[in-house]
Short mmCIF file of C-alpha atoms in Angstrom, two decimals:
data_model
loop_
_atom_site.label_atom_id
_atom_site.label_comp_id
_atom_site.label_asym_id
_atom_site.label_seq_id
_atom_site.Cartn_x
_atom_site.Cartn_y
_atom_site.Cartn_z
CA UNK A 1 -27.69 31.11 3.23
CA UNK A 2 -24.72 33.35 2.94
CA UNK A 3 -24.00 32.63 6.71
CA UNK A 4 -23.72 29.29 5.57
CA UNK A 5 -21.50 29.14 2.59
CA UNK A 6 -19.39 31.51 5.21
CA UNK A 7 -19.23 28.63 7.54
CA UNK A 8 -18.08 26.46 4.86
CA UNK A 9 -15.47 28.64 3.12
CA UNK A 10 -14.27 28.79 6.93
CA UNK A 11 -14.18 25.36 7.36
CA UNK A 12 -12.27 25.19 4.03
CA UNK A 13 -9.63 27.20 5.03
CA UNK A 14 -9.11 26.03 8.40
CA UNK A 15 -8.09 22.34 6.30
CA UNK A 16 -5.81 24.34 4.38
CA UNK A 17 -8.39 23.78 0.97
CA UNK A 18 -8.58 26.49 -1.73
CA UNK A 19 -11.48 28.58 -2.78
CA UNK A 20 -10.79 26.51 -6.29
CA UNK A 21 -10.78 23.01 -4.76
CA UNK A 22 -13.87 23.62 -2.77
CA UNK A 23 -15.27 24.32 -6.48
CA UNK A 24 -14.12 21.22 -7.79
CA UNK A 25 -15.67 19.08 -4.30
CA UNK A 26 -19.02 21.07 -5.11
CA UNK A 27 -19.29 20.82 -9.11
CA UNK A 28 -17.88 17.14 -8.37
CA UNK A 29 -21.03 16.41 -5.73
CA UNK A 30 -23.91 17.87 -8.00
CA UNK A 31 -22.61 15.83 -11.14
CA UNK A 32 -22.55 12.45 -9.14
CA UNK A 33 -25.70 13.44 -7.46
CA UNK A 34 -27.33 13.91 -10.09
CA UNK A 35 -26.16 11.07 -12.64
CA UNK A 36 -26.86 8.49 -9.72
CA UNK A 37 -30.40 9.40 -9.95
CA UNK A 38 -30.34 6.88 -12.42
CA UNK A 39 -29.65 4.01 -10.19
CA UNK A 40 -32.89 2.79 -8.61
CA UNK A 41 -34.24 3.11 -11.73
CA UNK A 42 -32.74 0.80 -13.77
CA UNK A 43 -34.50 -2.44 -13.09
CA UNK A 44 -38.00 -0.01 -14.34
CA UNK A 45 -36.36 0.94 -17.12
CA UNK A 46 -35.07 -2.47 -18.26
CA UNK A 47 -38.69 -4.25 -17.00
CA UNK A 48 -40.58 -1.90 -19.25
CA UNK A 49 -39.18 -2.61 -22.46
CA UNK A 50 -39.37 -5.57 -24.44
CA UNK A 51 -36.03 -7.37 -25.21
CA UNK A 52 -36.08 -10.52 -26.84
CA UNK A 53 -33.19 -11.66 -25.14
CA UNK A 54 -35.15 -12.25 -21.95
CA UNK A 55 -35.35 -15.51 -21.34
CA UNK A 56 -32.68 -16.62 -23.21
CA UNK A 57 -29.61 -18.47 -22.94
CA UNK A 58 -26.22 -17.29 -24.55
CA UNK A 59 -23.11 -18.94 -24.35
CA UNK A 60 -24.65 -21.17 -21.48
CA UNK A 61 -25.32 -17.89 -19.31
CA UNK A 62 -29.14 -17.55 -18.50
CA UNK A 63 -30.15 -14.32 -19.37
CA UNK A 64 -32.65 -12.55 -17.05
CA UNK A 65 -33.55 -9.25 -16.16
CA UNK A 66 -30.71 -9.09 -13.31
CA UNK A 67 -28.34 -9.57 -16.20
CA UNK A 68 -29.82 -6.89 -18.40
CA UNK A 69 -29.69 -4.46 -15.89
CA UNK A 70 -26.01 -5.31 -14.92
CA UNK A 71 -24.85 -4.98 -18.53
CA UNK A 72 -26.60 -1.50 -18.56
CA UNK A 73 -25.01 -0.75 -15.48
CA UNK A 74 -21.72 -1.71 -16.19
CA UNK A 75 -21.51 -0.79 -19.52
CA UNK A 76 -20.79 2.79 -18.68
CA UNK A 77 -18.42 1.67 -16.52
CA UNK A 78 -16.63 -0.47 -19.16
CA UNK A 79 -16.81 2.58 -22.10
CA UNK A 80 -15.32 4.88 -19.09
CA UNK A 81 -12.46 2.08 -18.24
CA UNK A 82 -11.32 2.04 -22.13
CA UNK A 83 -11.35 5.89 -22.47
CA UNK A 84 -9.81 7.20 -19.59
CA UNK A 85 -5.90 6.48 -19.40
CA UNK A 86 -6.29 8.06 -23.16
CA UNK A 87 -7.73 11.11 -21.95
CA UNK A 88 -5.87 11.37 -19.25
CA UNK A 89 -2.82 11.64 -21.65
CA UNK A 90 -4.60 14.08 -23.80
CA UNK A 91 -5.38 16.16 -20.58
CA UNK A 92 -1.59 15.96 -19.84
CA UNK A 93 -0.44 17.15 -23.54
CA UNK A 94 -2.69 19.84 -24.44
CA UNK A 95 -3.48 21.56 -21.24
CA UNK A 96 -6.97 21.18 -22.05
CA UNK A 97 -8.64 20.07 -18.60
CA UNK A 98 -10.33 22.36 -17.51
CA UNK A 99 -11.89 22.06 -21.26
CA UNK A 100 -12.27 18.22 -20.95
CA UNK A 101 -14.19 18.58 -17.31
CA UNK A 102 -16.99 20.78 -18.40
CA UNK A 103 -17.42 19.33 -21.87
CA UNK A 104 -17.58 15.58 -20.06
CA UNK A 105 -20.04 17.12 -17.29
CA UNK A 106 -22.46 18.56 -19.85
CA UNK A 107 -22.58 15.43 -21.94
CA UNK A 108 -23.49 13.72 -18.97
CA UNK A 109 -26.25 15.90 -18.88
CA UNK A 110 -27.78 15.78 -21.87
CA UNK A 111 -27.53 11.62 -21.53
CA UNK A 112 -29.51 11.84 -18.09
CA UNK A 113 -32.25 13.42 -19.86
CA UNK A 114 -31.93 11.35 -22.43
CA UNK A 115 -32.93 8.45 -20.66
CA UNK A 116 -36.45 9.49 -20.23
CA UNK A 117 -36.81 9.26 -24.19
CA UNK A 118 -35.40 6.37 -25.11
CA UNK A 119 -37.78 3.42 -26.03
CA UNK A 120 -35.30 0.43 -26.68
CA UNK A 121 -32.76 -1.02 -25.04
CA UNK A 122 -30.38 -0.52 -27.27
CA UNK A 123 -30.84 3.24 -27.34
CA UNK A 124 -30.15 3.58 -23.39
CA UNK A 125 -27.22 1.67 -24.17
CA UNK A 126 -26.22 4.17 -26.62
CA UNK A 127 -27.10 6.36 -24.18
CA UNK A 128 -25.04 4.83 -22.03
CA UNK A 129 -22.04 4.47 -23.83
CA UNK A 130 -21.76 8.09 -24.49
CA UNK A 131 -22.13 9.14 -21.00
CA UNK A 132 -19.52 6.96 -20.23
CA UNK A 133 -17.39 9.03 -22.82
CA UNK A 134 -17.99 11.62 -21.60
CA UNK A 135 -17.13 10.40 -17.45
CA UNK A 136 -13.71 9.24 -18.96
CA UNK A 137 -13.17 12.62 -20.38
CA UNK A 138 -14.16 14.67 -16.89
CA UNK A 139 -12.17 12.02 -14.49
CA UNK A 140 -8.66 12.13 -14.58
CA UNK A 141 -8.91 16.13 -15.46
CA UNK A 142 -10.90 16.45 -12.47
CA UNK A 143 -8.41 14.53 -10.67
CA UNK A 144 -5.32 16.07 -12.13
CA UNK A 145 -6.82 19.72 -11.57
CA UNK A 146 -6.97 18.68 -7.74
CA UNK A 147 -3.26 17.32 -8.05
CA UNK A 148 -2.01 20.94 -9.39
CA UNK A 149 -4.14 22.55 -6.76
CA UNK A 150 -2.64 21.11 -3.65
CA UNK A 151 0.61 20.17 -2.36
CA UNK A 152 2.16 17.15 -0.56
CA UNK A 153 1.29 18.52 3.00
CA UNK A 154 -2.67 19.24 2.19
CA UNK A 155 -3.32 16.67 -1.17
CA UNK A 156 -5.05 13.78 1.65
CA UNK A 157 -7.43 16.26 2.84
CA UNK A 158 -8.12 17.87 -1.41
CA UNK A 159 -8.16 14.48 -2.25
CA UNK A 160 -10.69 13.31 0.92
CA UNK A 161 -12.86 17.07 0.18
CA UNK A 162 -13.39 15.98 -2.97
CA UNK A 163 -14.06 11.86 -2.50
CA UNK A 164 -16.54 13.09 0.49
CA UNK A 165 -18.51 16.04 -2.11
CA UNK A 166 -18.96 13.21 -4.53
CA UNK A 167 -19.89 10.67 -2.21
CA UNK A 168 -22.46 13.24 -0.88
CA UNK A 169 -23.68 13.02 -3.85
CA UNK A 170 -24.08 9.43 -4.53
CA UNK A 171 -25.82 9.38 -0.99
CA UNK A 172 -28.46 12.32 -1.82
CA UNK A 173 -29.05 11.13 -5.68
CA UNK A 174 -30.35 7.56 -4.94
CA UNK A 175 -32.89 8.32 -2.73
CA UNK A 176 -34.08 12.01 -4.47
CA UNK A 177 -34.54 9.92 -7.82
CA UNK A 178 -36.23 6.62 -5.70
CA UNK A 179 -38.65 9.37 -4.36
CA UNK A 180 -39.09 11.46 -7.50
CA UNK A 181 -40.24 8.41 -9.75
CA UNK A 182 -42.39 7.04 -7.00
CA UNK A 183 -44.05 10.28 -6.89
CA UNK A 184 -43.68 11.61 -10.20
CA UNK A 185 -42.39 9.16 -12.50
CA UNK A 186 -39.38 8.09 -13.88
CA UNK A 187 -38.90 11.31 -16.43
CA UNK A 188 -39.06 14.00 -13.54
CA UNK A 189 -36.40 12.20 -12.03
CA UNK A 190 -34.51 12.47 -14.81
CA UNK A 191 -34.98 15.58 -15.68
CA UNK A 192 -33.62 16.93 -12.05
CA UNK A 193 -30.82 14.33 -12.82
CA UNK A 194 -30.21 16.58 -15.83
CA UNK A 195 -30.48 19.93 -13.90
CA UNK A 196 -27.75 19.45 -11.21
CA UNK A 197 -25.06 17.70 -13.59
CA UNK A 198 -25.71 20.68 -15.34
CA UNK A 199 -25.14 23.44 -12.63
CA UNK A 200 -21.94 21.86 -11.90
CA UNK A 201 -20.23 23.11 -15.47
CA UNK A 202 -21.30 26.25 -14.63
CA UNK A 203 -20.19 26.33 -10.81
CA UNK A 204 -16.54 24.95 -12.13
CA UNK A 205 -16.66 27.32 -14.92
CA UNK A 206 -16.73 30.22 -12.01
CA UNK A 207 -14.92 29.26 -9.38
CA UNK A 208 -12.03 27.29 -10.64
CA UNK A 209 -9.26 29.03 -12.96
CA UNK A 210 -7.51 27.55 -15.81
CA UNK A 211 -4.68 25.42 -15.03
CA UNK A 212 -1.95 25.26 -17.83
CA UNK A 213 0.22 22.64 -16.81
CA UNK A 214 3.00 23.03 -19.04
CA UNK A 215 3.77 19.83 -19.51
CA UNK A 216 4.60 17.24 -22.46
CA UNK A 217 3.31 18.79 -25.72
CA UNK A 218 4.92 15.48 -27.67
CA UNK A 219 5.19 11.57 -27.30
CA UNK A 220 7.84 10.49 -24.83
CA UNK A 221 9.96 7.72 -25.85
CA UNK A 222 7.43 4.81 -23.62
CA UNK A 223 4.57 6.44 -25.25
CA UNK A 224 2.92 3.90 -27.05
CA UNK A 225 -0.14 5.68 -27.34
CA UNK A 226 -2.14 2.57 -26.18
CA UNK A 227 -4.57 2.07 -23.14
CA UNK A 228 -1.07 1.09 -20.90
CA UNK A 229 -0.34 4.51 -18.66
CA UNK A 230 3.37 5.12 -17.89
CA UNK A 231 5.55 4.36 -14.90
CA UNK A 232 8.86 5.74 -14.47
CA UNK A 233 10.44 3.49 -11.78
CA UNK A 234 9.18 0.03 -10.19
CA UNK A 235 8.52 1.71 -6.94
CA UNK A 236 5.59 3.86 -8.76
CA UNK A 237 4.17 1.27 -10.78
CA UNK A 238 4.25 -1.01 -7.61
CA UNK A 239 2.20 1.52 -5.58
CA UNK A 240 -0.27 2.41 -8.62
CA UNK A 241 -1.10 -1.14 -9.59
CA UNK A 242 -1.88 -1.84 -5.20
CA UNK A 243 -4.15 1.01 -5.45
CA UNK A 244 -5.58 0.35 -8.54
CA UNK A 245 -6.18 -3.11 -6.93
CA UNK A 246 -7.92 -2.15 -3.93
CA UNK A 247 -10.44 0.82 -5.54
CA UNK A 248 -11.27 -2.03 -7.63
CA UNK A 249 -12.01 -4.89 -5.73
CA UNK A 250 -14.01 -2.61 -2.83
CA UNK A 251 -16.15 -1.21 -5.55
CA UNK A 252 -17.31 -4.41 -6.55
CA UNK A 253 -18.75 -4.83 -3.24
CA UNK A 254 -20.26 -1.96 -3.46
CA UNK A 255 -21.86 -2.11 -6.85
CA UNK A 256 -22.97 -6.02 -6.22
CA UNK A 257 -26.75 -4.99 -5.41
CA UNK A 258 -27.64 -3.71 -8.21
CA UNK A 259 -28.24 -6.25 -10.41
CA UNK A 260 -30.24 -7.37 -7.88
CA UNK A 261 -32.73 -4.41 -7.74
CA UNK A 262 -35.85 -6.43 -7.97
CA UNK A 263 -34.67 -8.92 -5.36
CA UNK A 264 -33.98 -6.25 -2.56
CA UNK A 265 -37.10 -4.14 -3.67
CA UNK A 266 -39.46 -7.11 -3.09
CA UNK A 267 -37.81 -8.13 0.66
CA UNK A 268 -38.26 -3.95 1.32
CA UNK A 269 -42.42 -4.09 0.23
CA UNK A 270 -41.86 -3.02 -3.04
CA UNK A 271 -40.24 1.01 -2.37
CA UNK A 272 -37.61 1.97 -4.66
CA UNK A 273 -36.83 4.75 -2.21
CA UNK A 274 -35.91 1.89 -0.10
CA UNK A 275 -33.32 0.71 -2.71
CA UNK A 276 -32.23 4.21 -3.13
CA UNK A 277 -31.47 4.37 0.49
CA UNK A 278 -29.81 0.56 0.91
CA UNK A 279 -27.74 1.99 -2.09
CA UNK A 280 -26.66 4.88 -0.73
CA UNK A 281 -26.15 4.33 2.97
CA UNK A 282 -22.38 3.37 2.54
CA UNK A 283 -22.09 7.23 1.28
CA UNK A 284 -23.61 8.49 4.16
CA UNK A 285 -21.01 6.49 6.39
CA UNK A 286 -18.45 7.49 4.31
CA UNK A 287 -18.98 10.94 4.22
CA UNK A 288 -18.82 10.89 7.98
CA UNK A 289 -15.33 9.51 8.06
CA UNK A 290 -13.61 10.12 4.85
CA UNK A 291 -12.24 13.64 6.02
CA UNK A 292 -10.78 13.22 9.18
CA UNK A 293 -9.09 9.99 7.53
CA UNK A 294 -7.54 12.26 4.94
CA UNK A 295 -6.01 14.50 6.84
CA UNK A 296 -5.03 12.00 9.24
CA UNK A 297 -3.18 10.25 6.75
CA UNK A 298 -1.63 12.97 5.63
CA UNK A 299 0.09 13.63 9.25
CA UNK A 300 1.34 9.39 9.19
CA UNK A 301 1.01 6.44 6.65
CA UNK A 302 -1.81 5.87 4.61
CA UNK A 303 -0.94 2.08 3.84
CA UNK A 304 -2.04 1.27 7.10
CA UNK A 305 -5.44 2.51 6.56
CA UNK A 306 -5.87 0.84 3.26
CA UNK A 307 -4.56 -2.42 4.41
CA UNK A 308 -7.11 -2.07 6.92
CA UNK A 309 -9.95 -0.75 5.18
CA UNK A 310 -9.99 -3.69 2.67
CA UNK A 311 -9.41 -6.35 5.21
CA UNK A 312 -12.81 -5.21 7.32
CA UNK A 313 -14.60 -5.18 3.84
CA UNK A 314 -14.26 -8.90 3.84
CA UNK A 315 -17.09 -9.56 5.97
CA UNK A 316 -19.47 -6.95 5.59
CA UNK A 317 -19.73 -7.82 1.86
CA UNK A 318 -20.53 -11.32 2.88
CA UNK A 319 -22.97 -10.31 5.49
CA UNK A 320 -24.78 -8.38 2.43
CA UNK A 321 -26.23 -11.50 0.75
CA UNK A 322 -27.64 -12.35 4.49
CA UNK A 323 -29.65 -9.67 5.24
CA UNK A 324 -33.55 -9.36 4.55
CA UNK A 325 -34.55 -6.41 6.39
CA UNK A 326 -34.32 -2.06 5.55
CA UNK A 327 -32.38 -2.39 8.89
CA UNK A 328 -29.65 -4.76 8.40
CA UNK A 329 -28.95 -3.26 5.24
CA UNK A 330 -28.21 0.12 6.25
CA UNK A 331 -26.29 -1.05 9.32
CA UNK A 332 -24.13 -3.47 6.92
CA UNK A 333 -24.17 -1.10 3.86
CA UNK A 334 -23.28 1.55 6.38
CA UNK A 335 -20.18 -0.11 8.21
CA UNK A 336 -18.84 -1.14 4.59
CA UNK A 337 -19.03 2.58 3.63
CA UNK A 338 -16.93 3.31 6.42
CA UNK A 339 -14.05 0.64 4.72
CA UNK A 340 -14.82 2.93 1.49
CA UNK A 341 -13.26 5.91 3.01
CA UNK A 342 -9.99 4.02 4.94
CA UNK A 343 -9.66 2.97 1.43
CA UNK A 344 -10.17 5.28 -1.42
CA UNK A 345 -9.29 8.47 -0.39
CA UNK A 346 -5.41 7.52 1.17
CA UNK A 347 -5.49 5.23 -2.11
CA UNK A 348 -6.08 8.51 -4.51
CA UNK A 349 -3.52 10.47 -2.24
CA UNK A 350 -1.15 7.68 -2.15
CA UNK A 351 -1.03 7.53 -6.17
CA UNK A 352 -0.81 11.17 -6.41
CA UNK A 353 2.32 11.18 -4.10
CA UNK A 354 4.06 8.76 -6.56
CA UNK A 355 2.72 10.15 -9.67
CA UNK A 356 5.17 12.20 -12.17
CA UNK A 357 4.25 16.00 -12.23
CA UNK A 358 4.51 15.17 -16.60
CA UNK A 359 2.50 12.99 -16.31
CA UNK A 360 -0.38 12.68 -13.65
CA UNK A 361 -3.50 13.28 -15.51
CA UNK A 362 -3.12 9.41 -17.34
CA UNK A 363 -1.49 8.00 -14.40
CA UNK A 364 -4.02 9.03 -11.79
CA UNK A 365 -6.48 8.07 -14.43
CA UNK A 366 -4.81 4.39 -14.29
CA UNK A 367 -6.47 4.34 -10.82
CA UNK A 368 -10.09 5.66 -11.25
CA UNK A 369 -10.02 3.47 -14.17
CA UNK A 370 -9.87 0.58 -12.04
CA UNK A 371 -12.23 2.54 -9.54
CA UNK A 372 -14.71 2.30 -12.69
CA UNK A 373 -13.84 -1.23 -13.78
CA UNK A 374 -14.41 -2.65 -10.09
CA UNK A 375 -17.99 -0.79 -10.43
CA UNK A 376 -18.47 -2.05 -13.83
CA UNK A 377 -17.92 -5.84 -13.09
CA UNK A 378 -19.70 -5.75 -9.69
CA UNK A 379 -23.52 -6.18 -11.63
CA UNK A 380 -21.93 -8.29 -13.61
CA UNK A 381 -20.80 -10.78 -11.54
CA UNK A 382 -24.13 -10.25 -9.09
CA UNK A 383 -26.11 -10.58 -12.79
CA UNK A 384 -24.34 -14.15 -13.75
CA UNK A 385 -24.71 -15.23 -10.42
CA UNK A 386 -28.23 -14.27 -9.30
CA UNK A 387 -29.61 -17.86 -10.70
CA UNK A 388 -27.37 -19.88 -7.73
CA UNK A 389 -28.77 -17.32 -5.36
CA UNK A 390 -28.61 -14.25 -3.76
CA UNK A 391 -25.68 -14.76 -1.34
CA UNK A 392 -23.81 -16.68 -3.75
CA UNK A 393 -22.25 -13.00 -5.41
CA UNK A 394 -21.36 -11.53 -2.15
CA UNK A 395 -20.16 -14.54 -1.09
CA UNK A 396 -17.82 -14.46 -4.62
CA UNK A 397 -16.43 -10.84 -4.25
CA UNK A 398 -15.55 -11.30 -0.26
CA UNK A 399 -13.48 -14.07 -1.42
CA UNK A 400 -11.94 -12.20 -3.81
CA UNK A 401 -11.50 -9.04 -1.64
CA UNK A 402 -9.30 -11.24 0.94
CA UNK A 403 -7.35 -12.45 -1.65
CA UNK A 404 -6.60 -9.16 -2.77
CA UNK A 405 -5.42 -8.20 0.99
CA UNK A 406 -2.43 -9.98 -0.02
CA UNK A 407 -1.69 -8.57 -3.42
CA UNK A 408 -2.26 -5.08 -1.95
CA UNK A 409 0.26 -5.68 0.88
CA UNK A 410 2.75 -7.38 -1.38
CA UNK A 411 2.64 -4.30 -3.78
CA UNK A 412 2.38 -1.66 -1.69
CA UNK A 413 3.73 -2.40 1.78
CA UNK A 414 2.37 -2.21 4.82
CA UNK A 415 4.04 1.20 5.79
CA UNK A 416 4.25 2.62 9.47
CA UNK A 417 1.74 1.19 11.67
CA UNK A 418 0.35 4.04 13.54
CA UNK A 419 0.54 3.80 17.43
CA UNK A 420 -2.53 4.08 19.72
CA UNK A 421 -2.46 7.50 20.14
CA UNK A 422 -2.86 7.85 17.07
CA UNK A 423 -6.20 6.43 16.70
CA UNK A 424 -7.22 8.19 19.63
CA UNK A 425 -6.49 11.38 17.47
CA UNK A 426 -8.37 10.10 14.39
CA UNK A 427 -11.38 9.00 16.71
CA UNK A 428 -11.09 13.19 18.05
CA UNK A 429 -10.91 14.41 14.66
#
């Protein structure tokens, strides 16, 4: 074992990463492993309580299970969307993230366990809503940490180290908590959900110092102290909003399926490790890639790769609501992760290259907001439209991701193209 975290703190160093951002990556992978436990298990937890909104109609929208389970899904999202750009700000004020990641990381905790407890759907809600509190609290100090802790020349590669830790994460959690409640039941699952959101307060507490950013202890004169972060020059809001754009719009694509739990779980015999693997694949793909991408961004343009990375989405989201097979879903699921990684990690560096060294925490958080938002309305729109079919919500978001090709080009240019050498380089590592 020690040979092996030797290897890795090797590794580390060799991509110019810090003892303290390797901390971050790991604390960062356990907490998303182990709060995406909870995903295959939402359409059990929904079907097993009585709601007397199912069937119903409300406003004209039919609701069903699929919609139940995509406004528990995205709820979280939505509470984490509101709260972030504020904490963010708060993180940037007081100096306090360190504070802020660790409290947010052991709420989470304590609402994974939760879940096995709960008897109603509006307590998981609850539940939900506080965990989502507590995610908008941890993000953009997480985030902002990584900012102080790298530079311009190595921030891709902290910024992919990180992205790839938590996307580990999302890959292992899915499957560990399909196979725990299938063998177990749904409380053990949770309750190892608990234990590794847990461990990662205490792993940050040790290995990552206190950062004191000295920064704005008062309002600025554009501080309206509202949800609206704050961009010094058109140029940086420009850049932020085309990121913000294209996290958002690629996690839709991603998120799409799960409203549609019960759908995929019947075409794969009834497994929700199956599920937990057709949701996860993309991480596994992603995780593969994401590095090298980082740092290879770092050495020439990271438009380029965004541009790109959005554009190839198109189809594979599409393709998604085709599919019937364990197969084609990881091999579709899988090539869309790889868009995941030309996407978010160049996106993350991108907006920390333009952000203000005042004032990065909320404007960094302006991006993972719309990271969460994108994940938020994906069940959503999957949940609405489940009753015309299940291709018609893939069908929806690809639509809407090439649309958003332009918007994302228009905003944030289409920077140097890089040559064919260097994708040969990329393709070597």
């Amino acid at each position: 074992m020690s040979g092996t975290l030797e290897v890795v703190r090797r590794r580390l160093a060799a991509a110019g990463l810090s003892r303290s951002v390797a901390g971050l990556g790991i604390g960062q992978g356990l907490s998303a492993a182990g709060a995406s436990m909870v995903v295959p298990l939402m359409a059990s937890l929904i079907t097993g309580l009585h709601s007397p909104l199912v069937p119903a109609t409300v406003v004209g929208i039919a609701v069903s299970n699929e919609l139940l389970v995509g406004v528990f899904f995205s709820t979280l999202g939505a509470v984490r969307s509101i709260c972030q750009i504020p904490f963010g700000r708060l993180s940037d004020r007081f100096g306090v993230r360190n504070s802020l990641l660790e409290i947010g990381f052991a709420v989470s905790s304590a609402t994974v366990l939760g879940y096995g407890f709960v008897g109603t759907v509006g307590g998981l809600l609850s539940l939900r809503v506080l965990q989502g509190i507590a995610l908008a609290a941890a993000t953009p100090a997480l985030m902002a940490l990584v900012d102080s802790l790298t530079t311009t020349d190595n921030r891709g590669g902290g910024m992919s180290a990180i992205s790839t830790l938590r996307t580990l994460g999302w890959g292992v959690g899915p499957v560990l908590g399909g196979a725990l409640a299938d063998q177990f039941g749904l409380r053990s699952a949770f309750a190892c959900g608990a234990l590794l959101v847990g461990g990662s307060v205490l792993l940050i507490r040790l290995a990552v110092p206190t950062v004191n950013p000295g920064r704005s202890s008062g309002k600025s004169e554009s501080d309206d102290g509202g949800l609206r972060p704050q961009f010094t020059s058109s140029r940086q809001a420009r850049t932020l909003i085309g990121v913000a754009v294209a996290v958002s719009v690629l996690m839709m694509g991603i998120s799409a399926i799960v409203s549609l739990e019960e759908t995929i779980v019947g075409r794969l015999g009834g497994s929700k490790t199956g599920f937990g693997i057709v949701f996860a694949i993309p991480t596994i793909t992603r995780l593969l890639v994401q590095f090298p991408v980082g740092r290879w961004t770092d050495r020439y343009s990271r438009p380029p790769m965004i541009l790109g990375g959005l554009l190839a989405s198109v189809p594979l989201v599409a393709a998604t609501g085709l599919v019937h097979t364990l197969g084609a879903f990881v091999l579709v699921r899988g090539l869309q992760g790889a868009t995941v990684a030309a996407v978010v990690a160049p996106g993350y560096a991108l907006a920390a290259d333009v952000a203000d060294e005042a004032h990065s925490g909320e404007q960094l958080a302006f991006v993972t907001t719309a990271s969460s938002v994108g994940f938020a309305l994906g069940p959503l729109v999957s949940g609405v439209l489940a009753p015309a079919g299940f291709f018609a919500p893939f069908l929806a978001i690809a639509a809407l991701s090439l649309a958003s090709v332009v918007v994302v080009w228009r905003l944030v240019g289409a920077g140097s193209i890089p040559s064919l050498r260097d994708c040969v380089e990329l393709l070597h590592g």
